[in-house]
Coordinates of C-alpha atoms in Angstrom, one line a residue:
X1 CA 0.0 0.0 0.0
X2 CA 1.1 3.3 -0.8
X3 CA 1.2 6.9 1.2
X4 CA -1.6 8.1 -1.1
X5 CA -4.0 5.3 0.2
X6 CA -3.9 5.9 3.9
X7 CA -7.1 6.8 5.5
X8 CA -9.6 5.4 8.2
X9 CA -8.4 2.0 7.9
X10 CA -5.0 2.7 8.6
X11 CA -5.8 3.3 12.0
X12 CA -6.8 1.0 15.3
X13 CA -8.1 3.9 17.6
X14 CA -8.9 1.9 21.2
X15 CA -11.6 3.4 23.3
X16 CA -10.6 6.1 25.9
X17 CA -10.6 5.8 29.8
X18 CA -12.5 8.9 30.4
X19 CA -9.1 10.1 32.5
X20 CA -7.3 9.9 29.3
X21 CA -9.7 11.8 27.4
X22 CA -9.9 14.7 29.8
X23 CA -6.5 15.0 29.9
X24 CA -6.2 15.2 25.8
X25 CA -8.9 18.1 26.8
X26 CA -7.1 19.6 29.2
X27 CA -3.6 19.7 27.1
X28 CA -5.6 21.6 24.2
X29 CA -7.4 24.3 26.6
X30 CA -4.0 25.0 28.3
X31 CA -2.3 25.1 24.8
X32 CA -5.7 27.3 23.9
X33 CA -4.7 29.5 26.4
X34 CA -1.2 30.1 26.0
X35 CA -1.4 31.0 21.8
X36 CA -4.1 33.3 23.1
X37 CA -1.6 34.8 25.0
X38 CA 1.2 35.1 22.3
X39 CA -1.1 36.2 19.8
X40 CA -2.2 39.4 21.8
X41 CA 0.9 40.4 23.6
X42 CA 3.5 40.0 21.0
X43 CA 3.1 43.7 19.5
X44 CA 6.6 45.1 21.2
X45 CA 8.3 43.1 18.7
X46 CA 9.5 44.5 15.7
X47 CA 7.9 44.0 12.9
X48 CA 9.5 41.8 10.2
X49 CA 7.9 42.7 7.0
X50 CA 4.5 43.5 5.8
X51 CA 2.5 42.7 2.8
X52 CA -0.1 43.9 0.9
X53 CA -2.9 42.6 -1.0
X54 CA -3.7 44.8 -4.2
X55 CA -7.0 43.6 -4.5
X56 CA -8.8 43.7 -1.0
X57 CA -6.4 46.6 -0.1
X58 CA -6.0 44.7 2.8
X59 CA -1.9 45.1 4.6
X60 CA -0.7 42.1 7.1
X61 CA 2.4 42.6 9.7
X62 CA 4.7 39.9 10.1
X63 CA 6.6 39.6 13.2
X64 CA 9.0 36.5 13.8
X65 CA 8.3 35.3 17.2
X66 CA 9.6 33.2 20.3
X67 CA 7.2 30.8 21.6
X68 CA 6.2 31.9 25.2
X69 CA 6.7 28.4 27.2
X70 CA 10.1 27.5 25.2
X71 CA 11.9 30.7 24.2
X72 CA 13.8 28.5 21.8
X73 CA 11.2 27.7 19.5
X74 CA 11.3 30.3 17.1
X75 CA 7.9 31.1 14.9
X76 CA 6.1 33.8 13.1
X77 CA 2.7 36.1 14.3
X78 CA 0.9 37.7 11.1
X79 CA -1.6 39.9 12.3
X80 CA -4.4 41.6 9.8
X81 CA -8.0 42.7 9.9
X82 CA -10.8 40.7 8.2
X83 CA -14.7 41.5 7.3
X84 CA -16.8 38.8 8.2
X85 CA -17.9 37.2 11.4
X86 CA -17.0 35.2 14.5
X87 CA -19.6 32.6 13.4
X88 CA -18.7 32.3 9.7
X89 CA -15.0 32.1 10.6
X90 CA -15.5 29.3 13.4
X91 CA -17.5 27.7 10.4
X92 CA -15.0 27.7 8.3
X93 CA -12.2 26.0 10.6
X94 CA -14.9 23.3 11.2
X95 CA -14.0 20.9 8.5
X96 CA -16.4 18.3 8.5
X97 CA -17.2 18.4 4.9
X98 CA -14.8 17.5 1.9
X99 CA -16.0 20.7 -0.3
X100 CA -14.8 22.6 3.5
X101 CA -11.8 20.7 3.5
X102 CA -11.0 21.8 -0.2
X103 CA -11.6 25.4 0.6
X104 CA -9.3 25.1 3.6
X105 CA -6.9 23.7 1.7
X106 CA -7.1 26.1 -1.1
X107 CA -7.4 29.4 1.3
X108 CA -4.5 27.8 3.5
X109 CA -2.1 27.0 0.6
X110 CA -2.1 23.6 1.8
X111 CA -2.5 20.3 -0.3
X112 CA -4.2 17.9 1.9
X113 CA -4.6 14.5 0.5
X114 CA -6.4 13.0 3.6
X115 CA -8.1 14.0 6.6
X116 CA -9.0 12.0 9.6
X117 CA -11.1 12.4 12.7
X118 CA -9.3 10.0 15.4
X119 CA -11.0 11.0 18.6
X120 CA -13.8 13.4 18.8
X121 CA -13.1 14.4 22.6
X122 CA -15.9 17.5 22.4
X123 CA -18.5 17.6 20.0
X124 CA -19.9 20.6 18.4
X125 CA -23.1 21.6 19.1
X126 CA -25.8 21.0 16.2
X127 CA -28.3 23.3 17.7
X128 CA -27.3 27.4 18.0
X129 CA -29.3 27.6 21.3
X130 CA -26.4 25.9 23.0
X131 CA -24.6 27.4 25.5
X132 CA -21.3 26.9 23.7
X133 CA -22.2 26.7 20.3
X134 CA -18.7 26.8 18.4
X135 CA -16.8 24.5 21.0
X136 CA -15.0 21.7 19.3
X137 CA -12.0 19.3 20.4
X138 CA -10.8 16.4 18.5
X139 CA -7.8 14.4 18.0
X140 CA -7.1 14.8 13.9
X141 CA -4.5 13.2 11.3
X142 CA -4.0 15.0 8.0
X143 CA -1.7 14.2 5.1
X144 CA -0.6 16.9 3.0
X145 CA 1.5 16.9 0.0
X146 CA 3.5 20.0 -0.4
X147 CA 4.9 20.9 -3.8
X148 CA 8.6 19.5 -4.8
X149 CA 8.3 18.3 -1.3
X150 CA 8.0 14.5 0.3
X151 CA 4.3 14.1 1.8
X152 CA 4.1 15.1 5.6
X153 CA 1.4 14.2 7.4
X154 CA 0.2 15.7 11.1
X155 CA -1.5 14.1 14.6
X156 CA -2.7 17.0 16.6
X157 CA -5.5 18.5 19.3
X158 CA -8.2 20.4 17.5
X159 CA -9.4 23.2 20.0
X160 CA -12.5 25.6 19.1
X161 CA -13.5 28.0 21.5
X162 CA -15.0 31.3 22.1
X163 CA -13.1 33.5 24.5
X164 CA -13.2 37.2 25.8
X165 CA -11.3 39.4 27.6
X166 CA -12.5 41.7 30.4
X167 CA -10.6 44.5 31.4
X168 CA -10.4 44.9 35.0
X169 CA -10.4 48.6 35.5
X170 CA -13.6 49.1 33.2
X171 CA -15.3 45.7 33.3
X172 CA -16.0 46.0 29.6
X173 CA -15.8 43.0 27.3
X174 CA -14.4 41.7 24.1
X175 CA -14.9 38.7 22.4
X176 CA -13.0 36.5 20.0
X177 CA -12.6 32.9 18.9
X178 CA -10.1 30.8 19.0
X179 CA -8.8 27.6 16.5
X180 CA -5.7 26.3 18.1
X181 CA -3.3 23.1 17.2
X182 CA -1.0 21.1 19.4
X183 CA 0.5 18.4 18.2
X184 CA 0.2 15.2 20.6
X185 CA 1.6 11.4 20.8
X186 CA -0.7 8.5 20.4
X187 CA 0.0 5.0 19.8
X188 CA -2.6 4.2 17.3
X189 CA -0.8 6.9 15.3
X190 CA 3.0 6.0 14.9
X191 CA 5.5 8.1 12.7
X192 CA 5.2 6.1 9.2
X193 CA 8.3 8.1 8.2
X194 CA 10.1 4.4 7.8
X195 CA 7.2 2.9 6.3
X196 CA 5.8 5.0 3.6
X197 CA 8.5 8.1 3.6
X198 CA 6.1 10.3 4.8
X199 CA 7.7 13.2 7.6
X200 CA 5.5 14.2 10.5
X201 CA 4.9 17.5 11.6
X202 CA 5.1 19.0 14.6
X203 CA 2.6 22.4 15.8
X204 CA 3.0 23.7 19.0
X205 CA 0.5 26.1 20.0
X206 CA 0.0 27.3 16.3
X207 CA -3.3 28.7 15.1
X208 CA -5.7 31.5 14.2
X209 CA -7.6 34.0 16.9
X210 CA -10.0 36.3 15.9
X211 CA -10.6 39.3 18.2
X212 CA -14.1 42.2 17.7
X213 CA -13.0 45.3 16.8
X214 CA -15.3 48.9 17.2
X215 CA -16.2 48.5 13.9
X216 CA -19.0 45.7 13.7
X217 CA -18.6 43.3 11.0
X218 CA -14.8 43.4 11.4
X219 CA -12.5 41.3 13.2
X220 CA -8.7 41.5 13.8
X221 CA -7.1 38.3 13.3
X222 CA -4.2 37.0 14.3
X223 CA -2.4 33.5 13.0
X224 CA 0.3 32.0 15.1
X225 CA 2.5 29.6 13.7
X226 CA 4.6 27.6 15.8
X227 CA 6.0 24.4 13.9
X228 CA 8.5 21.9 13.5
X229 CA 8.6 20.5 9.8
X230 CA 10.0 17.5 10.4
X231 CA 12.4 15.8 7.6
X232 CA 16.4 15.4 7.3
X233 CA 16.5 18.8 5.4
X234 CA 15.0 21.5 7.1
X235 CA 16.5 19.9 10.6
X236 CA 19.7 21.8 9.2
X237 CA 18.7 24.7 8.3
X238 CA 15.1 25.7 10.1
X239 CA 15.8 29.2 10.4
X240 CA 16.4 30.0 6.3
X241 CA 13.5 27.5 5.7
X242 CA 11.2 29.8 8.5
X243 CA 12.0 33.0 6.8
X244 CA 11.6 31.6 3.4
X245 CA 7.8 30.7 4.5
X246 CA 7.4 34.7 5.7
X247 CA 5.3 36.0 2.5
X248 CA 3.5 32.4 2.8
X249 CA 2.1 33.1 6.0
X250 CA 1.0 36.7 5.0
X251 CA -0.6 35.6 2.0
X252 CA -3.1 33.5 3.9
X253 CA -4.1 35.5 6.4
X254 CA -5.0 37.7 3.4
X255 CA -6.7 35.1 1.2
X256 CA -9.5 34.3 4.1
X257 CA -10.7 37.6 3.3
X258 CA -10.4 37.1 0.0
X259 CA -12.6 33.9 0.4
X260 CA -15.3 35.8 2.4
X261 CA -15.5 38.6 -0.1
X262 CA -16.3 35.5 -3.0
X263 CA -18.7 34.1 -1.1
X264 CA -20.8 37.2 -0.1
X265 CA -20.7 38.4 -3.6
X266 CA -21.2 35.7 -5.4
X267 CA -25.1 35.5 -4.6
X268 CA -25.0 39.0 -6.4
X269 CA -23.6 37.7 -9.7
X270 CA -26.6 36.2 -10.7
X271 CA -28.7 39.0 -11.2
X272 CA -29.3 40.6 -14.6
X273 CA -27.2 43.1 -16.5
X274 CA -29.8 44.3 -18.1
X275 CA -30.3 46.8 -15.1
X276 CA -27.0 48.2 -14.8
X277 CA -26.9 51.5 -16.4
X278 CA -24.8 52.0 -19.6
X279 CA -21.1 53.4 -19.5
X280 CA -21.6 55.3 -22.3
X281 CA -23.8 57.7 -19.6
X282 CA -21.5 57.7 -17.7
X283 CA -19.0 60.9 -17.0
X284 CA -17.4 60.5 -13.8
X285 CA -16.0 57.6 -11.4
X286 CA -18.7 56.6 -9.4
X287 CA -16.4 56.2 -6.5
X288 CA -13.7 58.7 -6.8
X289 CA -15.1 61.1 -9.1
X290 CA -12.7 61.4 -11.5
X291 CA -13.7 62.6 -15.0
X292 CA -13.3 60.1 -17.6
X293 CA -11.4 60.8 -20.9
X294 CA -11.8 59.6 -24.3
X295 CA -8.7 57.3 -23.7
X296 CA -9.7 56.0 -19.9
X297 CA -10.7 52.4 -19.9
X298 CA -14.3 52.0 -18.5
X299 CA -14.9 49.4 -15.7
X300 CA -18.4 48.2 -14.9
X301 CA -18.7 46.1 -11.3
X302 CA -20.6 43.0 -12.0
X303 CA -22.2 42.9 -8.1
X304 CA -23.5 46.7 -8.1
X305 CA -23.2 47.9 -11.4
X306 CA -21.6 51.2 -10.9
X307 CA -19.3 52.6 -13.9
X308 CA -15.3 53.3 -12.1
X309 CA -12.5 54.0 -13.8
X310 CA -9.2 51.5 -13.7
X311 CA -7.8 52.3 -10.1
X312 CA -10.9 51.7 -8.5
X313 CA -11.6 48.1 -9.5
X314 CA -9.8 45.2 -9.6
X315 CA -10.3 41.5 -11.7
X316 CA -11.5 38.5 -9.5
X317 CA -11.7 34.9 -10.7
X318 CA -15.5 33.5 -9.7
X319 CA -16.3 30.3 -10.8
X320 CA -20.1 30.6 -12.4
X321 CA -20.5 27.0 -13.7
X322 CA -18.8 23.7 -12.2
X323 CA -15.7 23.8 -13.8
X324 CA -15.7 27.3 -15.4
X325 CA -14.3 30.3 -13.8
X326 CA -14.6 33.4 -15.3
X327 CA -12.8 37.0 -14.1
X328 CA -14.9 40.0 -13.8
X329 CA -14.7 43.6 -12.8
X330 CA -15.5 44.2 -9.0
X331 CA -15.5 47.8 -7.3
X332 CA -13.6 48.5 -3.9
X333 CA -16.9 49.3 -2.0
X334 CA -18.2 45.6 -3.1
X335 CA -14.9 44.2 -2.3
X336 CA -14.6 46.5 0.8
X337 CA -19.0 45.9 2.1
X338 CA -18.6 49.5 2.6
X339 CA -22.4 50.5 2.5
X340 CA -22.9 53.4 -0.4
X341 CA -24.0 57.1 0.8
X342 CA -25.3 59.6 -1.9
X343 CA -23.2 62.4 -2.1
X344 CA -23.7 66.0 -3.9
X345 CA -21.3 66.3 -6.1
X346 CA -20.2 69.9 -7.7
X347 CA -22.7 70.8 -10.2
X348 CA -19.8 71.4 -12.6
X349 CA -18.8 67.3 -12.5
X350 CA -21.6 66.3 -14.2
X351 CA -23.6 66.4 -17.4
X352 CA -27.5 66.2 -18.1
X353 CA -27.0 62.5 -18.3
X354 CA -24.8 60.9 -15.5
X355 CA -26.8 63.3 -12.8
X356 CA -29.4 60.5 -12.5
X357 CA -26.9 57.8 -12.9
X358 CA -23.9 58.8 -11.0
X359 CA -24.2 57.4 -7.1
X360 CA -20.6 58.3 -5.8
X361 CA -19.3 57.2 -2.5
X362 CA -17.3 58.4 0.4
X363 CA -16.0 54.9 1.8
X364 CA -13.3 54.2 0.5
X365 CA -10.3 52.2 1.6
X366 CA -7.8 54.2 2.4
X367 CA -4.4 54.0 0.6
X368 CA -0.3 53.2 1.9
X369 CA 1.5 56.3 1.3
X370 CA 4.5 56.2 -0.1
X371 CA 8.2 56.8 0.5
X372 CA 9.2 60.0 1.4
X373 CA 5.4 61.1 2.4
X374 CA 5.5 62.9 5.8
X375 CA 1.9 63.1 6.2
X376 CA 0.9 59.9 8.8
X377 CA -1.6 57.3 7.2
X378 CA -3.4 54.5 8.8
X379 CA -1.8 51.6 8.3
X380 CA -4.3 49.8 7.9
X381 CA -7.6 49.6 5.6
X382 CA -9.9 50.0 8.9
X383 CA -9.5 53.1 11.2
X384 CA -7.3 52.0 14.2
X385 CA -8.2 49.4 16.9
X386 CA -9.1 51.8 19.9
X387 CA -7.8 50.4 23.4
X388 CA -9.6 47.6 24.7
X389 CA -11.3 49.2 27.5
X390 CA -13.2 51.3 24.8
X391 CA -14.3 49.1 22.6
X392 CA -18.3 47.9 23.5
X393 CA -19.1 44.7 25.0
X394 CA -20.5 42.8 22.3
X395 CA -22.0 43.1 18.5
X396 CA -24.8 41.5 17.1
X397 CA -24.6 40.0 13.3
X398 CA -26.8 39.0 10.6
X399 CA -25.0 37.2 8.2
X400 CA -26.8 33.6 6.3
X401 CA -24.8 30.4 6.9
X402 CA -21.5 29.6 5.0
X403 CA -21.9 25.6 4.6
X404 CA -24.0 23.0 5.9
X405 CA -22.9 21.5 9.3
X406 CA -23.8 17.8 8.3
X407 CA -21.6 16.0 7.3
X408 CA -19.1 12.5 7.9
X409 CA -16.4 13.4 10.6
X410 CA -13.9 11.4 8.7
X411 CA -12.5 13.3 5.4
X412 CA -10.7 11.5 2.6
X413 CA -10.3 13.5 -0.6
X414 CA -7.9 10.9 -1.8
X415 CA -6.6 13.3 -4.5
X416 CA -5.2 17.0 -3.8
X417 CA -8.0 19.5 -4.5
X418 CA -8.0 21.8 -7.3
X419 CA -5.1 24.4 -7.5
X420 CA -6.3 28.2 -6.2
X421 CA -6.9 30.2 -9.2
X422 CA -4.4 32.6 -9.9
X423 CA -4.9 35.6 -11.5
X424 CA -2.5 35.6 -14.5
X425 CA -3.1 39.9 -14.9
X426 CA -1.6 41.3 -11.9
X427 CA 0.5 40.0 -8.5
X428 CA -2.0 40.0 -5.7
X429 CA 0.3 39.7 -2.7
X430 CA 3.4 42.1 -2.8
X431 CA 6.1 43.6 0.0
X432 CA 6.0 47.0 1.3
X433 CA 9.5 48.9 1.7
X434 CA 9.8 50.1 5.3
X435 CA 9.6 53.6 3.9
X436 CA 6.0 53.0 2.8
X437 CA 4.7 51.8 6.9
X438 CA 5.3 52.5 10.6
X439 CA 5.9 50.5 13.1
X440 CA 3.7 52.9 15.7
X441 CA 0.4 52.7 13.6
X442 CA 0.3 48.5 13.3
X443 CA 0.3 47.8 17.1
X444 CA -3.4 47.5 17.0
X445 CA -4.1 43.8 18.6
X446 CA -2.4 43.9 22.0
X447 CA -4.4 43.0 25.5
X448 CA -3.6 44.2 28.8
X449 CA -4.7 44.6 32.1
X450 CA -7.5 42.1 31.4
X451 CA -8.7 38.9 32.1
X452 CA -8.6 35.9 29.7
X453 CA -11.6 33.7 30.0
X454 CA -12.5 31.0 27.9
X455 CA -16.1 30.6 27.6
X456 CA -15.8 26.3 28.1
X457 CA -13.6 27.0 31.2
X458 CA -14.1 28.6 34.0
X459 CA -10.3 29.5 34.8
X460 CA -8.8 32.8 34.3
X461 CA -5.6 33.9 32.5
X462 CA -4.2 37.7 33.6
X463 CA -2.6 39.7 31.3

């Protein structure tokens, strides 16, 4: 038998003692706990490099990291903002379907061949009225095939949980979720390095934490990544290997937004043209109001219709039929879910026939500046996180479910999913030069002086 036809019946999982299984439980909460912990106070560190991505505008800061419990474990903290939810997010990371799988592999850059479900120690909740409705633990095997790589597979603690911190001089709240892995030891799943080649992976308190912001709708998140690669190779030379993975790490945290952004808009792509207004009407950007020539190039957004000129659209592949994707325009408020407010705009910017069509905007994201600018920018695409103490307690959503929750809890693809699709027109992800960002205006995600509870434990964490 070969590495590629591993799965379920590879495996002689015993029954639990129900010591051992609350000990599994209680490694993953304390290893829960402690990326919590890294992830939010891990901001006086100097920032390695940041990235951008051109078409969300989005920026993530990479930081490289020590791991708080053993200073000689060396990582990396990228830390970004997304728009979308605490319940769509925790949906996401709950993989118990093979199209979820495949979009986790695809939004993670990871090729995962198989996934298992050894243990469930926790299970998720089916019904929202639970008092802990996005708690998950399991014990999960995953074999991954990375490119011009060997195949390395993974045995680790899966731990979901909601969390929020409470800051003791206010007694204000904020929330956040948490998807942590810890790699773990278990007999019924041996290293099968000698057998089938394959390296095993090691995380250590690596995953992602999303944290409310004052802006509803908008999360910061924060993705930890704390790993040992396994494999003769990198053993020599982890450091050049870790660095090399830098724009890597980025890029996800940047493509889960991109995900998001598909899948709110892609509902929107199936209504009629035929009540978009024409461009030939059209004078002006109906975002930033500039005046269009006979030589500018015309961009219609295929979710709201409006008419903008080059700079304030972007290409995005969307996959309209099974096995057809097709790149359209999109506008920055679509990609952004800013919400459009009318604006007057001078009398003198319009003629007889774009004054009923034009329907400008004044959310816009708002752009790097770059080197040799003196005038300070926000970093980011969001207005700054405020200090924890100020932000509200809570924020209520209304956003329709991402995937159905039914589904087998072991996944076997037994083939890599399709590759991402790449847009062949322009880079997406690209450095910034340290002239075009400050350090002072991407500290935005730290916690302190307040209290860390998870909401499945009743123990507190003071930071």
């Amino acid at each position: 038998m070969s590495w590629q036809d591993l799965g379920r019946d590879s495996f002689r999982c015993p029954p639990q003692s129900e010591s051992a299984r609350r000990g599994l439980i209680d490694e993953a909460k304390l290893a829960c706990k402690y990326l919590v912990v890294t992830a939010t106070t891990s901001d006086a560190i100097p920032i390695d490099s940041v990235i951008m991505n051109t078409k969300t505008k989005r920026h993530a800061s990479i930081r490289m990291i020590k791991d708080k419990m053993d200073p000689s474990l060396g990582g990396s903290h990228v830390y970004t903002r997304i728009r979308t939810t605490i319940d769509a997010v925790s949906d996401f990371f709950y993989l118990d379907t093979p199209n979820k799988v495949q979009d986790y592999s695809r939004v993670m850059g990871e090729t995962i061949v198989n996934k298992v479900t050894l243990y469930t120690l926790v299970e998720r909740p089916v019904s929202e009225a639970s008092s802990q409705p996005l708690h998950y633990v399991g014990v999960e095997w995953v074999l991954n095939k990375p490119k011009a790589s060997p195949p390395r597979d993974w045995c680790y603690l899966s731990y979901h949980d909601e969390f929020c911190f409470v800051d003791e001089g206010s007694g204000e709240q904020r929330k956040g979720w948490v998807a942590c892995m810890h790699s773990v030891d278990l007999s019924c799943c041996p290293s099968m390095e000698k057998r089938y080649g394959i390296n095993r992976g090691t995380f250590i308190r690596s995953g992602h934490v999303f944290l409310e912001t004052a802006e509803p709708g908008v999360l910061d998140y924060i993705k930890v990544s704390l790993i040992k690669f396994g494999g003769s190779v990198l053993k020599h030379c982890p450091q050049f290997y870790l660095k090399s993975l830098v724009k890597t790490y980025g890029s996800i945290a940047l493509n889960l937004e991109e995900h998001f952004i598909l899948r709110r808009l892609r509902p929107l792509l199936d209504l009629p043209v035929t009540r978009f207004q024409q461009k030939k009407d059209v004078d002006y950007c109906n975002q930033c109001l500039a005046r269009f020539s006979w030589i500018t190039l015309k961009k219609q957004c295929r979710a709201c219709g409006d008419i903008v000129c080059q700079k304030c659209s972007s290409k995005w592949p969307l996959q309209f039929y099974v096995h057809k994707l097709v790149k359209v325009a999109l506008c920055e408020n679509c990609i952004s879910g800013a919400q459009k407010q009318p604006q007057e705009p001078a009398a003198h910017m319009l003629t007889a026939t774009s004054m009923m069509e034009l329907s400008p905007t004044t959310s816009r994201p708002r752009k790097t500046y770059v080197a040799g600018d003196q005038e300070e920018r926000s970093f980011h695409q969001t207005k700054p996180l405020e200090p924890a103490h100020a932000r509200p307690p809570s924020y209520s959503y209304d956003e329709s479910e991402m995937y159905d929750k039914v589904g087998p809890s072991i996944i076997t693809l037994g083939a890599s999913p399709p590759d991402a699709p790449v847009d062949d027109d322009e880079m997406t992800i690209h450095f910034l030069s340290p002239s075009q960002w400050r350090e002072s205006s991407v500290t935005n995600a730290s916690a302190q002086d307040v209290r860390l509870t998870l909401q499945s434990d009743s123990s507190s964490i003071y930071l």
